[in-house]
XYZ file of C-alpha atoms in Angstrom:
451
model
C 132.450 205.126 -44.367
C 133.205 208.278 -47.306
C 129.831 210.278 -47.138
C 129.553 209.421 -50.623
C 129.419 205.387 -50.512
C 126.843 206.215 -47.044
C 124.228 207.708 -49.887
C 124.666 205.691 -51.530
C 123.754 203.534 -48.740
C 120.713 205.046 -48.260
C 119.748 205.019 -50.667
C 119.564 201.439 -52.392
C 118.046 200.849 -49.187
C 114.939 203.021 -49.619
C 115.041 201.762 -52.886
C 114.420 198.058 -51.927
C 111.116 198.989 -50.017
C 109.831 201.086 -52.398
C 110.719 198.283 -55.734
C 108.728 194.916 -52.823
C 106.308 196.916 -52.433
C 105.559 198.021 -55.432
C 105.434 194.114 -56.850
C 103.443 192.808 -53.978
C 100.909 196.047 -54.977
C 101.451 194.915 -57.815
C 100.444 191.151 -58.108
C 96.752 192.794 -56.156
C 96.028 194.819 -59.650
C 96.863 192.250 -62.287
C 94.571 189.851 -60.656
C 97.834 187.166 -58.462
C 96.142 184.907 -55.396
C 97.157 186.498 -52.044
C 97.544 184.220 -49.791
C 96.175 185.337 -46.088
C 97.209 181.955 -43.944
C 95.356 181.888 -39.777
C 99.475 180.566 -39.031
C 100.757 183.732 -40.716
C 98.045 186.024 -38.761
C 97.343 187.607 -34.795
C 95.653 185.787 -32.383
C 93.691 188.373 -31.979
C 93.085 188.232 -35.423
C 92.781 184.579 -35.992
C 89.703 184.542 -33.401
C 88.115 187.460 -34.634
C 87.787 185.370 -38.269
C 86.848 182.258 -36.005
C 84.384 183.930 -34.147
C 83.095 186.528 -37.434
C 81.990 182.774 -39.239
C 80.792 181.598 -36.220
C 78.462 184.641 -36.079
C 77.664 184.670 -39.412
C 76.844 180.706 -39.624
C 73.293 180.898 -39.803
C 72.354 183.791 -41.322
C 74.709 183.305 -43.886
C 72.900 179.782 -44.474
C 69.381 181.312 -45.217
C 70.044 184.418 -46.167
C 68.707 184.467 -50.084
C 70.779 187.767 -50.403
C 73.838 189.626 -49.910
C 74.718 193.845 -50.778
C 78.056 193.668 -51.533
C 79.318 196.382 -49.762
C 80.501 199.695 -51.035
C 78.505 198.461 -54.196
C 75.661 198.509 -56.042
C 75.579 195.090 -56.168
C 74.410 191.802 -54.601
C 75.751 188.652 -54.330
C 73.392 185.488 -54.381
C 75.359 182.336 -53.678
C 78.612 180.403 -54.636
C 79.020 177.514 -56.184
C 82.124 174.635 -57.492
C 81.825 174.718 -61.198
C 83.609 171.620 -61.331
C 83.942 172.050 -65.183
C 85.439 175.751 -65.232
C 88.848 173.951 -63.818
C 86.960 173.732 -60.195
C 86.270 177.677 -60.572
C 84.204 178.981 -58.252
C 80.758 180.532 -59.948
C 78.968 183.505 -57.634
C 75.107 183.960 -59.030
C 75.034 187.458 -58.639
C 72.981 190.368 -59.271
C 74.581 193.368 -60.923
C 74.159 197.457 -61.744
C 74.838 197.327 -64.916
C 75.264 201.168 -65.618
C 78.270 200.520 -62.035
C 81.130 198.205 -63.295
C 83.261 198.397 -61.260
C 86.338 195.923 -60.024
C 85.360 193.379 -57.626
C 87.266 190.714 -55.758
C 86.780 186.893 -53.979
C 88.204 186.250 -50.866
C 87.719 182.110 -50.433
C 88.089 180.839 -46.919
C 88.501 177.283 -46.031
C 87.365 176.422 -42.377
C 88.937 179.395 -41.526
C 92.205 177.995 -42.195
C 93.695 179.692 -44.759
C 92.074 182.377 -47.312
C 93.075 183.923 -50.368
C 91.841 186.222 -52.437
C 92.354 186.655 -56.032
C 89.750 190.019 -58.611
C 87.209 188.673 -59.888
C 85.744 188.143 -63.654
C 82.180 188.997 -64.053
C 79.940 188.248 -66.470
C 76.441 189.304 -67.295
C 73.876 187.738 -69.062
C 72.666 189.200 -72.615
C 69.377 188.364 -71.174
C 68.186 191.782 -68.790
C 65.002 192.614 -71.267
C 66.583 196.788 -70.523
C 66.555 196.980 -67.211
C 69.245 198.454 -64.788
C 69.914 195.086 -63.090
C 70.526 192.077 -64.571
C 70.549 188.463 -63.700
C 75.379 186.911 -63.166
C 78.154 185.926 -62.840
C 80.939 186.805 -60.218
C 84.510 183.741 -61.308
C 86.964 183.234 -58.275
C 89.680 181.869 -60.633
C 93.120 180.392 -58.501
C 94.751 177.984 -56.490
C 92.243 175.607 -54.324
C 89.247 177.241 -54.663
C 88.263 173.663 -55.123
C 89.223 173.376 -51.137
C 86.927 177.108 -50.526
C 83.867 175.912 -48.100
C 83.443 179.993 -47.905
C 83.414 183.262 -50.586
C 83.047 186.844 -49.839
C 83.339 189.909 -53.207
C 84.747 192.870 -52.284
C 85.433 196.158 -54.395
C 88.361 196.028 -52.037
C 92.029 194.290 -53.637
C 93.537 192.669 -50.630
C 95.935 195.169 -50.012
C 92.885 197.395 -49.779
C 90.625 195.370 -47.311
C 91.546 196.179 -43.918
C 88.845 193.774 -41.240
C 87.814 190.330 -42.593
C 84.831 190.283 -40.142
C 83.532 193.848 -42.036
C 83.102 191.424 -45.312
C 80.093 188.922 -45.789
C 80.823 185.573 -46.229
C 77.753 182.271 -48.205
C 79.048 179.457 -47.926
C 80.193 177.282 -51.189
C 78.013 174.863 -52.473
C 78.798 172.280 -54.777
C 81.924 170.944 -53.968
C 80.781 167.388 -54.732
C 81.227 165.814 -57.587
C 78.439 163.869 -57.732
C 77.168 161.152 -59.930
C 74.745 159.554 -58.397
C 71.244 161.470 -57.634
C 69.985 162.056 -55.273
C 66.510 162.609 -57.808
C 64.923 161.616 -61.062
C 63.358 164.803 -61.948
C 63.357 168.619 -60.637
C 61.070 171.492 -61.322
C 62.780 174.544 -60.963
C 59.687 177.064 -60.126
C 61.330 180.968 -59.780
C 58.383 183.320 -57.922
C 56.254 183.915 -55.922
C 54.936 187.596 -55.335
C 51.669 189.878 -54.906
C 50.114 187.263 -52.098
C 49.626 185.039 -55.068
C 47.402 182.887 -53.559
C 45.337 180.686 -56.542
C 45.355 177.610 -54.064
C 43.706 175.209 -56.230
C 45.942 174.658 -59.113
C 48.861 174.355 -56.528
C 48.192 171.949 -55.249
C 46.398 170.610 -58.218
C 49.651 170.436 -60.333
C 51.655 169.676 -56.508
C 49.297 166.456 -57.126
C 49.886 165.906 -61.042
C 53.397 166.447 -61.067
C 53.844 163.348 -57.859
C 52.168 161.705 -60.457
C 53.746 162.384 -63.385
C 57.354 161.295 -61.345
C 58.605 164.031 -59.937
C 60.316 164.039 -56.517
C 61.663 167.887 -54.996
C 60.117 170.986 -56.125
C 61.349 174.400 -55.311
C 60.814 177.786 -55.242
C 60.958 181.483 -54.947
C 59.029 182.735 -52.670
C 59.309 186.816 -52.083
C 55.678 187.168 -50.985
C 52.083 184.852 -51.005
C 48.263 184.571 -49.805
C 47.863 182.631 -46.252
C 46.419 180.696 -47.490
C 49.027 179.144 -50.247
C 51.245 179.648 -47.297
C 49.604 176.894 -45.453
C 49.531 174.207 -48.858
C 53.496 175.343 -49.672
C 54.234 174.371 -45.636
C 52.522 171.219 -45.946
C 54.301 170.593 -49.248
C 56.919 170.645 -47.095
C 56.040 168.931 -43.913
C 55.683 166.621 -46.793
C 59.380 166.766 -48.108
C 58.462 167.421 -51.789
C 58.962 171.150 -51.588
C 62.222 173.828 -50.933
C 61.316 176.746 -50.071
C 63.767 179.113 -50.456
C 62.586 182.982 -49.088
C 63.766 185.539 -51.982
C 63.299 189.429 -50.349
C 64.382 190.715 -53.683
C 61.521 193.606 -52.231
C 63.447 194.195 -50.313
C 67.004 195.211 -52.333
C 65.264 196.355 -55.527
C 62.089 197.424 -56.926
C 62.042 194.663 -58.758
C 59.268 194.746 -61.816
C 55.728 192.804 -62.282
C 56.385 191.580 -66.306
C 59.353 191.557 -68.142
C 60.329 194.872 -71.286
C 61.580 197.849 -69.066
C 60.373 199.427 -71.946
C 56.055 198.173 -70.291
C 57.045 197.423 -66.762
C 57.960 200.039 -64.554
C 61.260 198.505 -61.725
C 64.783 197.683 -61.685
C 65.300 193.760 -62.217
C 63.249 191.644 -65.023
C 60.013 189.807 -63.090
C 61.398 189.808 -59.644
C 64.769 188.554 -60.051
C 63.486 185.148 -62.354
C 66.022 184.904 -64.874
C 68.215 185.153 -61.183
C 66.471 182.399 -59.992
C 66.776 179.755 -62.586
C 69.818 180.078 -62.744
C 70.939 180.172 -59.011
C 68.235 176.731 -59.277
C 70.087 174.879 -61.463
C 73.636 174.912 -59.788
C 71.171 174.371 -56.315
C 70.641 170.780 -58.600
C 73.324 170.766 -60.505
C 74.895 167.315 -58.319
C 70.818 166.663 -57.201
C 69.376 166.103 -59.619
C 69.131 164.340 -63.601
C 66.692 166.620 -64.824
C 65.429 169.503 -64.438
C 62.268 171.310 -64.871
C 61.939 175.021 -65.609
C 58.721 175.914 -65.530
C 56.137 178.084 -63.916
C 53.908 176.950 -61.006
C 50.646 177.693 -62.758
C 52.295 175.316 -66.723
C 52.174 171.097 -66.057
C 54.221 170.056 -68.447
C 52.743 167.311 -69.421
C 53.739 163.899 -72.150
C 51.493 162.847 -74.235
C 52.422 159.664 -75.616
C 53.310 158.222 -72.135
C 52.349 157.626 -68.975
C 55.743 159.955 -67.499
C 58.732 161.508 -67.232
C 60.383 159.304 -66.603
C 59.935 157.767 -69.366
C 59.410 160.269 -71.472
C 63.128 161.011 -70.305
C 63.807 157.436 -71.133
C 62.703 156.834 -75.080
C 63.985 161.286 -76.057
C 67.549 160.609 -74.889
C 67.564 157.092 -76.853
C 66.497 158.794 -79.299
C 68.920 161.893 -78.729
C 71.261 161.361 -76.496
C 73.492 164.636 -77.311
C 70.760 166.497 -76.813
C 71.162 168.230 -72.948
C 68.351 171.134 -73.901
C 64.355 170.443 -74.623
C 61.833 172.695 -75.245
C 57.957 171.672 -74.847
C 55.985 174.331 -76.687
C 53.502 176.169 -74.341
C 49.663 176.014 -74.994
C 46.705 178.131 -72.774
C 43.769 176.443 -72.280
C 41.839 180.334 -71.479
C 40.380 179.867 -67.091
C 37.214 181.197 -68.828
C 36.069 178.387 -70.433
C 34.906 175.461 -68.835
C 33.307 171.463 -69.790
C 29.446 172.178 -70.156
C 27.993 169.439 -68.261
C 29.850 170.269 -64.726
C 31.803 166.597 -64.644
C 34.614 168.552 -62.070
C 32.448 171.478 -60.519
C 32.428 170.179 -57.333
C 30.826 171.472 -54.090
C 33.780 170.212 -52.542
C 36.000 173.352 -53.581
C 34.023 175.895 -53.816
C 35.743 177.669 -50.786
C 39.451 176.928 -52.177
C 40.762 180.146 -54.148
C 42.135 179.403 -57.372
C 41.528 177.699 -60.389
C 39.781 173.940 -60.746
C 42.752 173.046 -64.355
C 39.844 170.079 -64.378
C 37.452 172.440 -65.198
C 38.843 173.805 -68.791
C 39.574 171.346 -71.017
C 39.844 173.543 -74.243
C 42.630 174.440 -75.570
C 43.921 177.781 -77.903
C 45.526 176.715 -81.907
C 48.664 178.564 -82.474
C 48.476 181.944 -83.673
C 49.491 183.049 -87.732
C 53.188 184.015 -88.212
C 54.152 183.159 -84.628
C 55.907 180.289 -82.672
C 54.409 179.667 -79.368
C 57.091 180.416 -76.165
C 59.347 177.320 -74.598
C 60.322 175.778 -71.370
C 62.761 173.045 -70.663
C 63.637 170.303 -69.434
C 66.849 170.057 -69.020
C 70.341 168.118 -67.946
C 71.491 170.709 -65.939
C 74.590 169.443 -65.709
C 75.699 170.782 -69.548
C 74.120 174.196 -68.822
C 75.627 177.711 -67.921
C 73.377 180.094 -68.482
C 69.941 180.119 -69.193
C 67.219 182.237 -69.794
C 63.360 181.916 -69.654
C 62.244 180.287 -73.016
C 65.329 178.276 -74.314
C 69.319 178.938 -72.172
C 72.189 180.300 -73.510
C 75.091 178.919 -73.246
C 74.674 175.272 -72.251
C 77.643 172.038 -74.401
C 75.385 169.513 -76.105
C 72.286 170.158 -78.235
C 69.049 171.240 -78.246
C 66.213 169.395 -79.084
C 62.163 171.148 -79.966
C 60.048 168.013 -78.693
C 56.956 167.142 -80.933
C 54.117 168.932 -79.619
C 52.393 165.163 -80.425
C 54.987 163.887 -77.852
C 55.036 166.364 -74.999
C 53.728 169.520 -74.151
C 52.583 172.597 -71.753
C 49.668 173.187 -70.153
C 48.810 176.359 -69.065
C 45.103 176.957 -67.399
C 45.883 180.717 -67.531
C 43.932 184.011 -69.191
C 43.711 184.266 -72.357
C 46.255 184.768 -75.540
C 43.511 185.021 -78.054
C 40.518 185.798 -76.101
C 37.495 186.048 -78.658
C 38.563 182.897 -79.872
C 34.424 180.966 -79.335
C 34.448 177.720 -78.347
C 33.536 175.822 -81.000
C 36.967 177.750 -82.485
C 39.210 176.025 -79.733
C 41.165 172.087 -78.983
C 39.350 169.610 -76.884
C 42.302 168.536 -75.190
C 40.922 165.834 -71.797
C 44.455 165.050 -70.784
C 44.747 165.736 -67.249
C 41.190 163.879 -66.569
C 43.399 160.545 -67.726
C 44.667 160.883 -63.620
C 41.376 162.034 -62.642
C 41.004 158.362 -59.978
C 44.347 159.489 -58.321
C 44.613 162.791 -58.793
C 41.595 164.695 -56.757
C 41.273 161.838 -53.899
C 45.246 163.565 -53.485
C 44.400 167.245 -53.371
C 41.564 166.739 -51.003
C 44.515 164.844 -49.161
C 46.205 168.007 -49.186
C 44.122 170.017 -48.960
C 42.326 168.554 -45.390
C 46.411 168.494 -45.056
C 46.830 172.435 -44.717
C 43.876 172.934 -43.258
C 42.145 174.297 -46.288
C 39.544 171.261 -46.301
C 37.998 169.543 -43.609
C 37.597 166.159 -43.456
C 34.273 163.916 -43.943
C 33.066 162.766 -41.410
């Protein structure tokens, strides 16, 4: 073969190899899905993937916060979103000033793994803190078959060892139309050795009387007495406790405004946990209540939550977000005759809501903040007092139909008792509430049983 033809032949081979390589890299960069099939991997690699998943199996289901390696971000939990072509939504905590490309590696029980570029959606309510609640969205083929997922800062061609990635289980793989619960409450955070035992027990027992069947709480820290009560309700089956060790990863703020309260993340990650709880309950509960543990969403025209929601939905069938007004009952004002100042509770730490029946009037030129009862299947993103993104309509429930009883420090501390309204709604439940609270405290080892 002449030398000129030989050179041309060699150049064509080199050009072909480079073209294939560049096309492969170009596909990864622009987010096309790359397939990983264990059948195409060496036997040793198959084994290491399987071992990695086995090793991570128990911690994977228990760990509620996972640092994304080589980044400042964190992954929390992953869910199939059946409303978005079965994309995988990873509830995350993203450092807003450190944005970088992220990639999704999702697998089907180790049989096949696929790689795709992620879309990052930081929720608009971050209150000025460095870190914000976010959705890392993973779109690609066969996402509906995924059983676990890892988020990486490296594209497919840069990942040298899948074993170095931390996987999350993918939840909500089945779109259930029949629900295990009618009403679930999402309690965002316990922190700072919170030990308000009596009010917690009263709130839990009140909610049970109102028809709540499950409560989910995110626990960073609490007092030893409250922990005993939590374990009782967990054993009873009504309470799910999600460990939330956010203080091991960030300096969480105990407040809501970055200009006033120091820290990396709003209120110990309240927005993260509320959104996580909604997706956790999306196909488990017909309705989800979003409120704090010292707040009781109380029907006034109706005996319980089921009757309330039946009436509201009949009148407002396209509403999916119901806003409930918050009303303050100052813990500094006590009912005068001591009707519920029970000696049995004198050594139980916390507030006795039965003693606080005085409600503050509405503040002039100020709207009462709200909490929500929602249809979780219509919610995409939520803030604390309102929805950020949802389908369906929003309805502000009238004050006389339902309102929040919130026993706490006063907002209008200068008002005298005579300037407050008497509201004894909680007394309507005394015959059942008091013995139920006593029983819960006794079973928790916090109150001696009568001889």
